[in-house]
Each structure stands twice: as structure tokens, then as C-alpha cells.
Amino acid sequence: MHITIRQERINDQAEVYEINTLAFGQENEAILVDRLRKSPSFIPELSLVATIDDQPTGHILFSKIYIIDSNRNKVESLALAPMAVKPEFQRQGIGGQLIQAGLNKARELKYASVIVLGHEHYYPKFGFLPAEKWGIHAPYDVPSSFFMALELIPDGLKGVHGMVSYPEEFDGV
Ligand SMILES: CC(C)(COP(=O)(O)OP(=O)(O)OC[C@H]1O[C@@H](n2cnc3c(N)ncnc32)[C@H](O)[C@@H]1OP(=O)(O)O)[C@@H](O)C(=O)NCCC(=O)NCCS
């Protein structure tokens, strides 16, 4: 099985919609991806697809977010969301490869950190730690162990704290 991770192309968009719909069993995340692509938070280099024999089977997106403290200081970061692998290709390491490739590209683009809201046993494998370690909080009512952050460079979150502000496209998802 030959897995390639590459930047999403325009003609992948329909397949990315389908991957998200099948993986999540609903269209919300697929619609979110379509909306984020048109937003100022979108970073084309950080919308990646995994292909097997040139066939898209997985997708990951990182979008621009801000961490805002009580003095309204804003620090730019990235949100990893959503990520999806077609059900029949799950548990074969494709998700892990998408994350690694995304983190490497984000580092190359000089981002300092990534935030994720997700499975507490999955993301720590890639270095994510509970965001509360830095005093970084979710704008949603979620268990703190599900809300994680990762420093892409040493001390990438040193002195950074506050609440994450997601692009409005996330509202209601
Ligand atoms: C999460 C997802 C992208 C992972 O992709 P993948 O290619 O299966 O990931 P990998 O093969 O690299 O890793 C598999 C690991 O993922 C973890 N995992 C996958 N789905 C999980 C779930 N629903 N709950 C908890 N852990 C999960 C497991 O730890 C699994 O490891 P194991 O096989 O040793 O038990 C894929 O399962 C998926 O599309 N899920 C539905 C959509 C989703 O929940 N997306 C993430 C939230 S944004």
C-alpha cells in the first residue's frame, strides 16, 4: 500500500467532502471544510490529503486561530480540525501520517503551536498535552483533557495563555 501525503488540490474537494462525511457519519465537518476554505483562516499548504494509489483516502486541515488573554493580547496559533480517514482505511496509520506531515509543514511555515480538541488517547502520541498546562482554555464546555496543545518550536507557548478564538465558521459545528 503506497500512501502519499500532499497538499489538497482543487479537484480533490469533492472527494474530501465525501471522506469527511463518511468518517464522521454526517455532513457537518465536510461543510465546515468547505466554509473554512473560503475564509481568511485558511492556509492552503495546511490542507493535506492522504492518497493510496492516487486515490484520496484521508484529509487533515489546520486553520489560523488566536489565543487571547484577559488583556486582549492576541497570539496566533493553529487549530487541527477536522481530520478524517475513510472508514475502510482507518487504523492503518494514515491519520498518524497526516498529523506528522501537517506538523512538519506548520513548523516550516513558522507557526509556533497547534491546538486540538479531540481524543485524549490519540493526540498525546504526537506530543500534544492538555492545554490547561499553559492556561489555555477552550471557548466551549469540554472536558479539559480533550483540549490539547503542542509546541512546534521550543517554548512556542511560553507566556501564552488565554482563551482560544476559533474562526466563525466553527460556530454551530
Ligand atoms: C481519527 C482518525 C482520523 C484516525 O485515523 P486513522 O488512520 O485510523 O489513525 P491511525 O491509524 O494513525 O491511528 C489509529 C489510532 O487512532 C485511535 N483512534 C481512532 N479512532 C478513534 C476513536 N474514535 N476514538 C479513540 N481513538 C481512536 C486509536 O488509538 C487507534 O490506535 P489503535 O489502532 O492502536 O487502537 C479516523 O479514525 C477517523 O476518521 N475517525 C472519524 C473522524 C474523527 O473522529 N476525526 C477526529 C476528530 S477531528
XYZ file of N, CA, C and O and ligand atoms in Angstrom:
740
model
N 0.860 -1.197 0.000
C 0.000 0.000 0.000
C 0.891 1.241 0.000
O 1.726 1.391 0.896
N 0.735 2.076 -1.018
C 1.590 3.254 -1.111
C 0.814 4.509 -0.701
O -0.077 4.958 -1.401
N 1.164 5.029 0.470
C 0.469 6.223 0.988
C 1.307 7.458 0.685
O 2.502 7.484 0.966
N 0.662 8.454 0.094
C 1.334 9.732 -0.146
C 0.549 10.825 0.566
O -0.685 10.800 0.566
N 1.256 11.744 1.157
C 0.596 12.905 1.766
C 0.995 14.126 0.946
O 2.187 14.359 0.706
N 0.002 14.872 0.482
C 0.307 16.058 -0.333
C -0.733 17.135 -0.087
O -1.788 16.873 0.497
N -0.422 18.339 -0.576
C -1.377 19.442 -0.439
C -2.634 19.127 -1.243
O -2.555 18.557 -2.342
N -3.763 19.480 -0.683
C -5.039 19.298 -1.384
C -5.065 20.153 -2.656
O -4.569 21.280 -2.649
N -5.653 19.588 -3.725
C -5.822 20.342 -4.973
C -7.306 20.638 -5.175
O -8.165 19.961 -4.589
N -7.584 21.583 -6.067
C -8.982 21.981 -6.281
C -9.838 20.775 -6.659
O -10.940 20.597 -6.154
N -9.288 19.910 -7.512
C -10.130 18.774 -7.936
C -10.207 17.637 -6.916
O -10.789 16.600 -7.182
N -9.629 17.849 -5.715
C -9.811 16.886 -4.613
C -11.034 17.239 -3.769
O -11.439 16.451 -2.905
N -11.586 18.442 -3.972
C -12.550 18.960 -2.984
C -13.783 18.068 -2.814
O -14.254 17.874 -1.701
N -14.281 17.502 -3.898
C -15.472 16.650 -3.789
C -15.140 15.386 -3.002
O -15.929 14.936 -2.164
N -13.936 14.855 -3.245
C -13.558 13.637 -2.516
C -13.294 13.930 -1.041
O -13.598 13.106 -0.179
N -12.737 15.095 -0.766
C -12.508 15.477 0.637
C -13.857 15.623 1.358
O -14.001 15.219 2.514
N -14.838 16.150 0.649
C -16.190 16.257 1.226
C -16.713 14.862 1.587
O -17.239 14.638 2.681
N -16.501 13.948 0.671
C -17.006 12.583 0.906
C -16.241 11.880 2.035
O -16.840 11.202 2.873
N -14.930 12.073 2.078
C -14.121 11.452 3.150
C -14.628 11.923 4.512
O -14.834 11.123 5.430
N -14.850 13.234 4.638
C -15.326 13.771 5.927
C -16.719 13.256 6.265
O -17.005 12.910 7.413
N -17.580 13.183 5.264
C -18.950 12.721 5.503
C -18.959 11.261 5.943
O -19.637 10.888 6.911
N -18.161 10.442 5.268
C -18.124 9.015 5.614
C -17.481 8.801 6.985
O -17.959 8.018 7.801
N -16.387 9.512 7.262
C -15.663 9.303 8.527
C -16.503 9.746 9.730
O -16.524 9.074 10.753
N -17.178 10.872 9.588
C -17.941 11.402 10.727
C -19.387 10.921 10.735
O -20.107 11.116 11.716
N -19.833 10.320 9.626
C -21.212 9.842 9.561
C -22.225 10.971 9.526
O -23.396 10.785 9.888
N -21.777 12.137 9.111
C -22.662 13.318 8.969
C -21.919 14.343 8.107
O -20.717 14.207 7.888
N -22.646 15.363 7.664
C -22.016 16.316 6.738
C -21.404 17.552 7.408
O -20.728 18.342 6.743
N -21.624 17.710 8.724
C -21.186 18.949 9.393
C -19.713 19.288 9.137
O -19.376 20.438 8.823
N -18.844 18.300 9.299
C -17.408 18.569 9.165
C -17.033 18.825 7.702
O -16.145 19.629 7.421
N -17.710 18.134 6.782
C -17.467 18.364 5.353
C -17.858 19.794 4.982
O -17.132 20.489 4.249
N -18.967 20.246 5.528
C -19.428 21.621 5.273
C -18.455 22.616 5.907
O -18.111 23.639 5.316
N -17.980 22.274 7.114
C -17.006 23.138 7.793
C -15.758 23.328 6.922
O -15.271 24.457 6.758
N -15.258 22.239 6.339
C -14.070 22.340 5.483
C -14.355 23.259 4.292
O -13.558 24.143 3.966
N -15.508 23.083 3.670
C -15.868 23.934 2.526
C -15.921 25.409 2.931
O -15.483 26.293 2.195
N -16.466 25.671 4.116
C -16.571 27.064 4.584
C -15.197 27.633 4.949
O -14.881 28.779 4.638
N -14.382 26.810 5.615
C -13.054 27.298 6.015
C -12.193 27.633 4.807
O -11.417 28.593 4.834
N -12.338 26.855 3.725
C -11.539 27.120 2.521
C -11.760 28.532 2.001
O -10.881 29.112 1.381
N -12.954 29.070 2.245
C -13.278 30.413 1.725
C -12.978 31.501 2.753
O -13.276 32.672 2.525
N -12.451 31.122 3.916
C -12.275 32.093 4.998
C -10.830 32.580 5.066
O -9.921 31.937 4.552
N -10.607 33.719 5.745
C -9.239 34.224 5.895
C -8.374 33.320 6.780
O -7.158 33.481 6.809
N -8.985 32.383 7.474
C -8.229 31.478 8.350
C -7.586 30.328 7.581
O -6.816 29.562 8.136
N -7.948 30.207 6.311
C -7.489 29.059 5.516
C -6.034 29.209 5.094
O -5.611 30.266 4.617
N -5.279 28.127 5.257
C -3.870 28.090 4.842
C -3.751 26.930 3.850
O -3.770 25.762 4.246
N -3.690 27.216 2.543
C -3.725 26.144 1.544
C -2.676 25.062 1.784
O -2.956 23.871 1.592
N -1.485 25.459 2.233
C -0.401 24.481 2.457
C -0.720 23.524 3.599
O -0.055 22.513 3.776
N -1.725 23.869 4.421
C -2.070 23.035 5.576
C -3.433 22.357 5.415
O -4.090 22.003 6.389
N -3.860 22.196 4.161
C -4.990 21.332 3.851
C -4.387 20.166 3.068
O -4.006 20.310 1.900
N -4.228 19.034 3.740
C -3.474 17.922 3.166
C -4.375 16.720 2.919
O -5.305 16.465 3.699
N -4.064 16.010 1.859
C -4.778 14.747 1.615
C -3.787 13.582 1.646
O -2.619 13.734 1.283
N -4.289 12.446 2.120
C -3.534 11.204 2.031
C -4.109 10.455 0.847
O -5.333 10.336 0.714
N -3.232 9.974 -0.027
C -3.724 9.179 -1.163
C -3.115 7.780 -1.116
O -1.991 7.596 -0.657
N -3.915 6.838 -1.578
C -3.407 5.478 -1.806
C -3.618 5.211 -3.284
O -4.756 5.304 -3.774
N -2.533 4.918 -3.969
C -2.581 4.750 -5.429
C -3.334 5.915 -6.073
O -4.260 5.715 -6.876
N -2.972 7.118 -5.671
C -3.535 8.371 -6.202
C -4.990 8.622 -5.810
O -5.594 9.598 -6.262
N -5.560 7.776 -4.990
C -6.960 7.927 -4.586
C -7.021 8.565 -3.190
O -6.498 7.978 -2.240
N -7.646 9.760 -3.045
C -7.719 10.366 -1.720
C -8.484 9.482 -0.729
O -9.587 9.005 -1.020
N -7.862 9.233 0.423
C -8.482 8.391 1.453
C -8.540 9.092 2.806
O -9.237 8.626 3.710
N -7.782 10.176 2.948
C -7.791 10.892 4.220
C -7.530 12.374 4.000
O -7.000 12.771 2.946
N -7.921 13.178 4.986
C -7.739 14.633 4.874
C -7.500 15.213 6.253
O -8.058 14.740 7.251
N -6.662 16.253 6.301
C -6.452 16.991 7.548
C -6.368 18.474 7.223
O -5.887 18.851 6.150
N -6.883 19.277 8.129
C -6.858 20.731 7.934
C -6.385 21.411 9.210
O -6.793 21.032 10.314
N -5.503 22.381 9.029
C -5.082 23.250 10.138
C -5.462 24.679 9.727
O -5.103 25.119 8.637
N -6.170 25.377 10.600
C -6.589 26.755 10.286
C -6.016 27.725 11.312
O -5.712 27.348 12.441
N -5.941 28.993 10.887
C -5.429 30.038 11.785
C -6.414 30.331 12.913
O -7.612 30.513 12.663
N -5.913 30.368 14.122
C -6.730 30.761 15.269
C -5.925 31.743 16.116
O -4.735 31.966 15.851
N -6.573 32.268 17.152
C -5.859 33.157 18.075
C -6.088 32.695 19.498
O -7.160 32.178 19.843
N -5.080 32.898 20.331
C -5.214 32.692 21.771
C -5.221 34.107 22.369
O -4.282 34.885 22.142
N -6.310 34.429 23.061
C -6.492 35.819 23.509
C -6.547 35.847 25.035
O -7.354 35.139 25.645
N -5.700 36.676 25.643
C -5.693 36.729 27.114
C -6.628 37.828 27.621
O -7.275 38.536 26.829
N -6.698 37.953 28.938
C -7.676 38.881 29.527
C -7.345 40.344 29.218
O -8.191 41.229 29.344
N -6.102 40.616 28.780
C -5.751 41.982 28.353
C -5.933 42.167 26.845
O -5.460 43.145 26.273
N -6.589 41.207 26.241
C -6.855 41.211 24.800
C -5.600 41.089 23.935
O -5.587 41.459 22.764
N -4.522 40.580 24.518
C -3.339 40.274 23.700
C -3.654 39.039 22.864
O -4.153 38.041 23.399
N -3.329 39.127 21.556
C -3.641 38.027 20.647
C -2.370 37.337 20.191
O -1.443 38.004 19.724
N -2.338 36.027 20.306
C -1.213 35.261 19.785
C -1.757 34.286 18.737
O -2.728 33.577 18.993
N -1.123 34.292 17.568
C -1.590 33.401 16.504
C -1.187 31.949 16.780
O -0.105 31.681 17.295
N -2.074 31.036 16.451
C -1.780 29.617 16.573
C -2.535 28.901 15.452
O -3.058 29.541 14.535
N -2.576 27.573 15.530
C -3.295 26.782 14.526
C -4.264 25.847 15.225
O -3.950 25.317 16.295
N -5.392 25.610 14.602
C -6.316 24.576 15.071
C -6.219 23.396 14.113
O -6.339 23.578 12.894
N -6.010 22.211 14.671
C -6.070 20.985 13.863
C -7.531 20.549 13.884
O -8.022 20.079 14.903
N -8.211 20.711 12.767
C -9.620 20.299 12.700
C -10.207 20.597 11.318
O -9.960 21.667 10.784
N -10.964 19.717 10.762
C -11.118 18.344 11.203
C -10.059 17.437 10.562
O -9.301 17.878 9.696
N -10.044 16.210 11.006
C -9.205 15.189 10.384
C -10.094 13.981 10.143
O -10.913 13.634 10.998
N -9.938 13.351 9.000
C -10.813 12.226 8.664
C -10.094 11.235 7.758
O -9.341 11.634 6.862
N -10.336 9.967 8.017
C -9.841 8.897 7.146
C -11.049 8.034 6.789
O -11.882 7.735 7.665
N -11.154 7.655 5.535
C -12.282 6.799 5.110
C -12.349 5.571 6.006
O -11.316 4.942 6.264
N -13.563 5.203 6.458
C -13.674 4.118 7.438
C -12.902 2.848 7.080
O -12.233 2.265 7.928
N -12.939 2.440 5.818
C -12.273 1.160 5.490
C -10.741 1.260 5.506
O -10.058 0.245 5.431
N -10.223 2.489 5.624
C -8.764 2.657 5.670
C -8.263 3.088 7.047
O -7.083 3.398 7.213
N -9.166 3.124 8.032
C -8.750 3.556 9.368
C -7.891 2.501 10.053
O -7.915 1.331 9.689
N -7.158 2.960 11.079
C -6.308 2.087 11.910
C -5.183 1.436 11.128
O -4.773 0.323 11.389
N -4.699 2.139 10.107
C -3.542 1.647 9.351
C -2.438 2.684 9.328
O -1.542 2.624 8.494
N -2.564 3.677 10.207
C -1.502 4.678 10.319
C -1.651 5.896 9.424
O -0.793 6.780 9.433
N -2.728 5.967 8.639
C -2.880 7.108 7.717
C -3.099 8.405 8.503
O -2.483 9.438 8.213
N -3.928 8.330 9.533
C -4.168 9.521 10.366
C -2.868 10.029 10.966
O -2.590 11.240 10.944
N -2.062 9.101 11.456
C -0.774 9.485 12.042
C 0.133 10.164 11.028
O 0.776 11.173 11.330
N 0.145 9.648 9.809
C 0.987 10.263 8.765
C 0.488 11.656 8.402
O 1.275 12.566 8.136
N -0.839 11.830 8.379
C -1.402 13.162 8.085
C -0.987 14.168 9.172
O -0.620 15.305 8.868
N -1.060 13.717 10.428
C -0.686 14.623 11.521
C 0.795 14.998 11.418
O 1.150 16.184 11.462
N 1.641 13.990 11.249
C 3.083 14.273 11.185
C 3.421 15.211 10.037
O 4.182 16.165 10.211
N 2.840 14.946 8.868
C 3.127 15.801 7.706
C 2.631 17.220 7.955
O 3.305 18.203 7.612
N 1.472 17.327 8.595
C 0.913 18.656 8.889
C 1.766 19.414 9.887
O 2.022 20.611 9.714
N 2.224 18.712 10.921
C 3.062 19.383 11.924
C 4.380 19.835 11.298
O 4.861 20.944 11.577
N 4.949 19.001 10.431
C 6.209 19.395 9.773
C 6.021 20.625 8.892
O 6.825 21.554 8.917
N 4.932 20.628 8.139
C 4.666 21.776 7.248
C 4.400 23.038 8.068
O 4.888 24.128 7.739
N 3.659 22.878 9.175
C 3.352 24.038 10.027
C 4.642 24.633 10.607
O 4.799 25.853 10.695
N 5.557 23.747 10.970
C 6.847 24.208 11.508
C 7.615 24.960 10.413
O 8.184 26.018 10.644
N 7.579 24.397 9.208
C 8.249 25.032 8.062
C 7.672 26.427 7.812
O 8.386 27.346 7.428
N 6.375 26.561 8.018
C 5.710 27.855 7.792
C 5.866 28.793 8.991
O 5.268 29.859 9.019
N 6.623 28.344 9.997
C 6.985 29.181 11.165
C 5.856 29.378 12.165
O 5.871 30.346 12.926
N 4.898 28.474 12.179
C 3.920 28.530 13.261
C 4.567 27.956 14.518
O 5.443 27.086 14.432
N 4.133 28.455 15.671
C 4.791 28.077 16.927
C 4.026 27.003 17.701
O 4.601 26.329 18.555
N 2.723 26.860 17.413
C 1.928 25.926 18.216
C 0.696 25.459 17.455
O 0.290 26.059 16.458
N 0.117 24.374 17.969
C -1.123 23.817 17.406
C -2.052 23.457 18.561
O -1.599 22.960 19.597
N -3.333 23.694 18.362
C -4.353 23.351 19.351
C -5.269 22.291 18.729
O -5.604 22.376 17.542
N -5.676 21.331 19.522
C -6.638 20.344 19.023
C -7.673 20.012 20.092
O -7.360 19.967 21.280
N -8.871 19.807 19.636
C -9.940 19.306 20.502
C -10.222 17.896 20.002
O -10.715 17.716 18.888
N -9.841 16.896 20.785
C -10.008 15.539 20.255
C -9.710 14.448 21.256
O -9.591 14.719 22.452
N -9.546 13.228 20.710
C -9.377 12.048 21.560
C -8.158 12.172 22.466
O -7.033 12.313 21.991
N -8.377 12.028 23.764
C -7.295 12.235 24.737
C -6.227 11.141 24.715
O -5.158 11.309 25.284
N -6.541 9.998 24.056
C -5.533 8.938 23.987
C -4.814 8.918 22.641
O -3.844 8.196 22.474
N -5.314 9.662 21.684
C -4.725 9.636 20.346
C -3.668 10.727 20.178
O -2.506 10.445 19.877
N -4.043 11.977 20.413
C -3.139 13.090 20.111
C -1.880 13.141 20.985
O -0.826 13.606 20.505
N -1.920 12.664 22.246
C -0.662 12.666 23.023
C 0.464 11.866 22.361
O 1.634 12.160 22.573
N 0.099 10.895 21.494
C 1.140 10.138 20.777
C 2.019 11.059 19.927
O 3.120 10.704 19.537
N 1.460 12.204 19.568
C 2.186 13.139 18.699
C 2.759 14.315 19.490
O 3.234 15.287 18.911
N 2.665 14.235 20.808
C 3.258 15.280 21.645
C 2.270 16.271 22.225
O 2.670 17.193 22.948
N 0.999 16.127 21.902
C 0.013 17.061 22.458
C -0.156 16.813 23.959
O -0.153 15.665 24.417
N -0.308 17.905 24.697
C -0.531 17.854 26.147
C -1.769 18.681 26.469
O -2.146 19.567 25.687
N -2.405 18.414 27.612
C -3.576 19.240 27.943
C -3.223 20.733 27.904
O -2.221 21.153 28.490
N -4.027 21.500 27.218
C -3.724 22.927 27.028
C -3.755 23.687 28.350
O -3.147 24.760 28.468
N -4.441 23.115 29.320
C -4.517 23.819 30.612
C -3.138 23.937 31.268
O -2.927 24.802 32.112
N -2.192 23.096 30.825
C -0.804 23.210 31.291
C -0.263 24.627 31.088
O 0.574 25.109 31.822
N -0.725 25.280 30.022
C -0.279 26.645 29.723
C -1.318 27.701 30.147
O -1.112 28.876 29.909
N -2.439 27.229 30.673
C -3.504 28.191 30.982
C -4.257 28.588 29.723
O -4.759 29.708 29.600
N -4.304 27.652 28.779
C -5.039 27.895 27.522
C -6.359 27.132 27.598
O -6.371 25.933 27.884
N -7.449 27.836 27.346
C -8.775 27.249 27.545
C -9.595 27.260 26.259
O -9.397 28.107 25.388
N -10.542 26.322 26.226
C -11.452 26.233 25.077
C -12.606 27.214 25.266
O -13.021 27.466 26.398
N -13.150 27.713 24.175
C -14.338 28.568 24.274
C -15.605 27.733 24.417
O -16.697 28.270 24.453
N -15.445 26.420 24.423
C -16.577 25.510 24.526
C -16.494 24.778 25.859
O -15.419 24.662 26.450
N -17.624 24.229 26.282
C -17.674 23.472 27.524
C -17.264 22.023 27.225
O -18.099 21.202 26.878
N -15.960 21.756 27.289
C -15.458 20.400 27.008
C -14.537 19.964 28.146
O -13.898 20.805 28.772
N -14.436 18.654 28.397
C -13.507 18.202 29.440
C -12.090 18.659 29.098
O -11.674 18.573 27.930
N -11.350 19.150 30.089
C -10.061 19.780 29.782
C -9.063 18.783 29.184
O -8.166 19.186 28.437
N -9.238 17.473 29.461
C -8.278 16.510 28.904
C -8.432 16.359 27.387
O -7.541 15.846 26.708
N -9.555 16.787 26.837
C -9.784 16.691 25.386
C -9.213 17.889 24.627
O -9.171 17.889 23.414
N -8.844 18.918 25.391
C -8.411 20.162 24.748
C -6.896 20.263 24.927
O -6.396 20.490 26.023
N -6.179 20.072 23.823
C -4.723 19.888 23.905
C -3.954 20.869 23.034
O -4.492 21.447 22.088
N -2.681 21.036 23.390
C -1.809 21.934 22.629
C -0.460 21.273 22.428
O -0.072 20.378 23.185
N 0.236 21.742 21.408
C 1.569 21.236 21.101
C 2.450 22.414 20.699
O 2.028 23.267 19.919
N 3.669 22.423 21.226
C 4.633 23.451 20.823
C 5.402 22.942 19.610
O 5.999 21.869 19.662
N 5.396 23.699 18.535
C 6.114 23.280 17.317
C 7.587 23.639 17.401
O 8.409 23.085 16.676
N 7.897 24.619 18.240
C 9.287 25.023 18.483
C 9.468 25.085 20.000
O 8.466 25.235 20.725
N 10.688 24.972 20.497
C 10.868 25.036 21.947
C 10.266 26.330 22.508
O 10.455 27.405 21.935
N 9.519 26.184 23.581
C 8.874 27.328 24.238
C 7.905 28.078 23.320
O 7.673 29.266 23.504
N 7.368 27.373 22.344
C 6.431 28.005 21.411
C 5.201 28.576 22.087
O 4.521 29.438 21.514
N 4.926 28.108 23.292
C 3.757 28.640 24.018
C 4.175 29.301 25.333
O 3.325 29.576 26.190
N 5.454 29.568 25.472
C 5.917 30.182 26.725
C 5.236 31.538 26.909
O 5.264 32.384 26.009
N 4.616 31.717 28.044
C 3.973 33.004 28.341
C 2.641 33.203 27.629
O 2.010 34.245 27.761
N 2.225 32.202 26.847
C 0.953 32.330 26.117
C -0.154 31.694 26.970
O -0.011 30.578 27.458
N -1.220 32.421 27.167
C -2.355 31.859 27.898
C -3.605 32.615 27.471
O -3.523 33.657 26.826
N -4.745 32.063 27.840
C -5.998 32.732 27.497
C -6.961 31.774 26.842
O -6.826 30.549 26.948
N -7.929 32.348 26.156
C -8.970 31.526 25.537
C -8.769 31.471 24.025
O -8.397 32.472 23.406
N -8.997 30.305 23.472
C -8.842 30.160 22.025
C -10.050 30.765 21.316
O -11.199 30.541 21.714
N -9.755 31.529 20.286
C -10.815 32.101 19.454
C -10.779 31.403 18.095
O -9.797 31.521 17.353
N -11.833 30.657 17.822
C -11.930 29.928 16.547
C -12.568 30.816 15.485
O -13.385 31.690 15.812
N -12.261 30.567 14.213
C -12.952 31.281 13.141
C -14.465 31.053 13.255
O -14.896 29.979 13.696
N -15.237 32.043 12.834
C -16.695 31.943 12.999
C -17.284 30.744 12.258
O -18.365 30.270 12.585
N -16.543 30.226 11.273
C -17.029 29.061 10.520
C -17.261 27.854 11.436
O -18.028 26.961 11.106
N -16.575 27.826 12.581
C -16.750 26.701 13.512
C -18.056 26.801 14.307
O -18.476 25.812 14.911
N -18.671 27.983 14.321
C -19.867 28.154 15.142
C -20.943 27.158 14.729
O -21.259 27.019 13.551
N -21.469 26.457 15.693
C -22.583 25.553 15.431
C -22.193 24.186 14.925
O -23.057 23.335 14.708
N -20.877 23.933 14.731
C -20.481 22.592 14.244
C -20.455 21.606 15.410
O -19.965 21.921 16.474
C -9.404 9.771 13.944
C -8.988 9.236 12.579
C -8.741 10.375 11.587
C -7.687 8.444 12.775
O -7.249 7.962 11.522
P -6.520 6.554 11.399
O -5.917 6.492 10.046
O -7.457 5.478 11.818
O -5.397 6.758 12.521
P -4.136 5.878 12.785
O -4.229 4.581 12.052
O -2.939 6.704 12.607
O -4.274 5.626 14.322
C -5.207 4.693 14.816
C -5.429 5.050 16.248
O -6.393 6.059 16.307
C -7.046 5.994 17.530
N -8.437 6.186 17.232
C -9.025 6.172 16.024
N -10.321 6.436 16.132
C -10.554 6.630 17.425
C -11.707 6.910 18.158
N -12.910 7.075 17.569
N -11.591 7.056 19.487
C -10.390 6.898 20.088
N -9.268 6.611 19.440
C -9.357 6.480 18.117
C -6.714 4.683 18.151
O -5.828 4.976 19.216
C -6.004 3.935 17.074
O -4.968 3.226 17.600
P -5.111 1.614 17.747
O -5.418 1.102 16.378
O -3.776 1.224 18.256
O -6.210 1.399 18.723
C -10.045 8.279 11.986
O -10.290 7.249 12.917
C -11.356 8.971 11.665
O -11.551 9.470 10.549
N -12.287 9.000 12.622
C -13.592 9.621 12.436
C -13.468 11.115 12.412
C -12.823 11.674 13.679
O -13.192 11.300 14.791
N -11.853 12.587 13.487
C -11.056 13.136 14.578
C -11.719 14.262 15.266
S -11.455 15.803 14.401
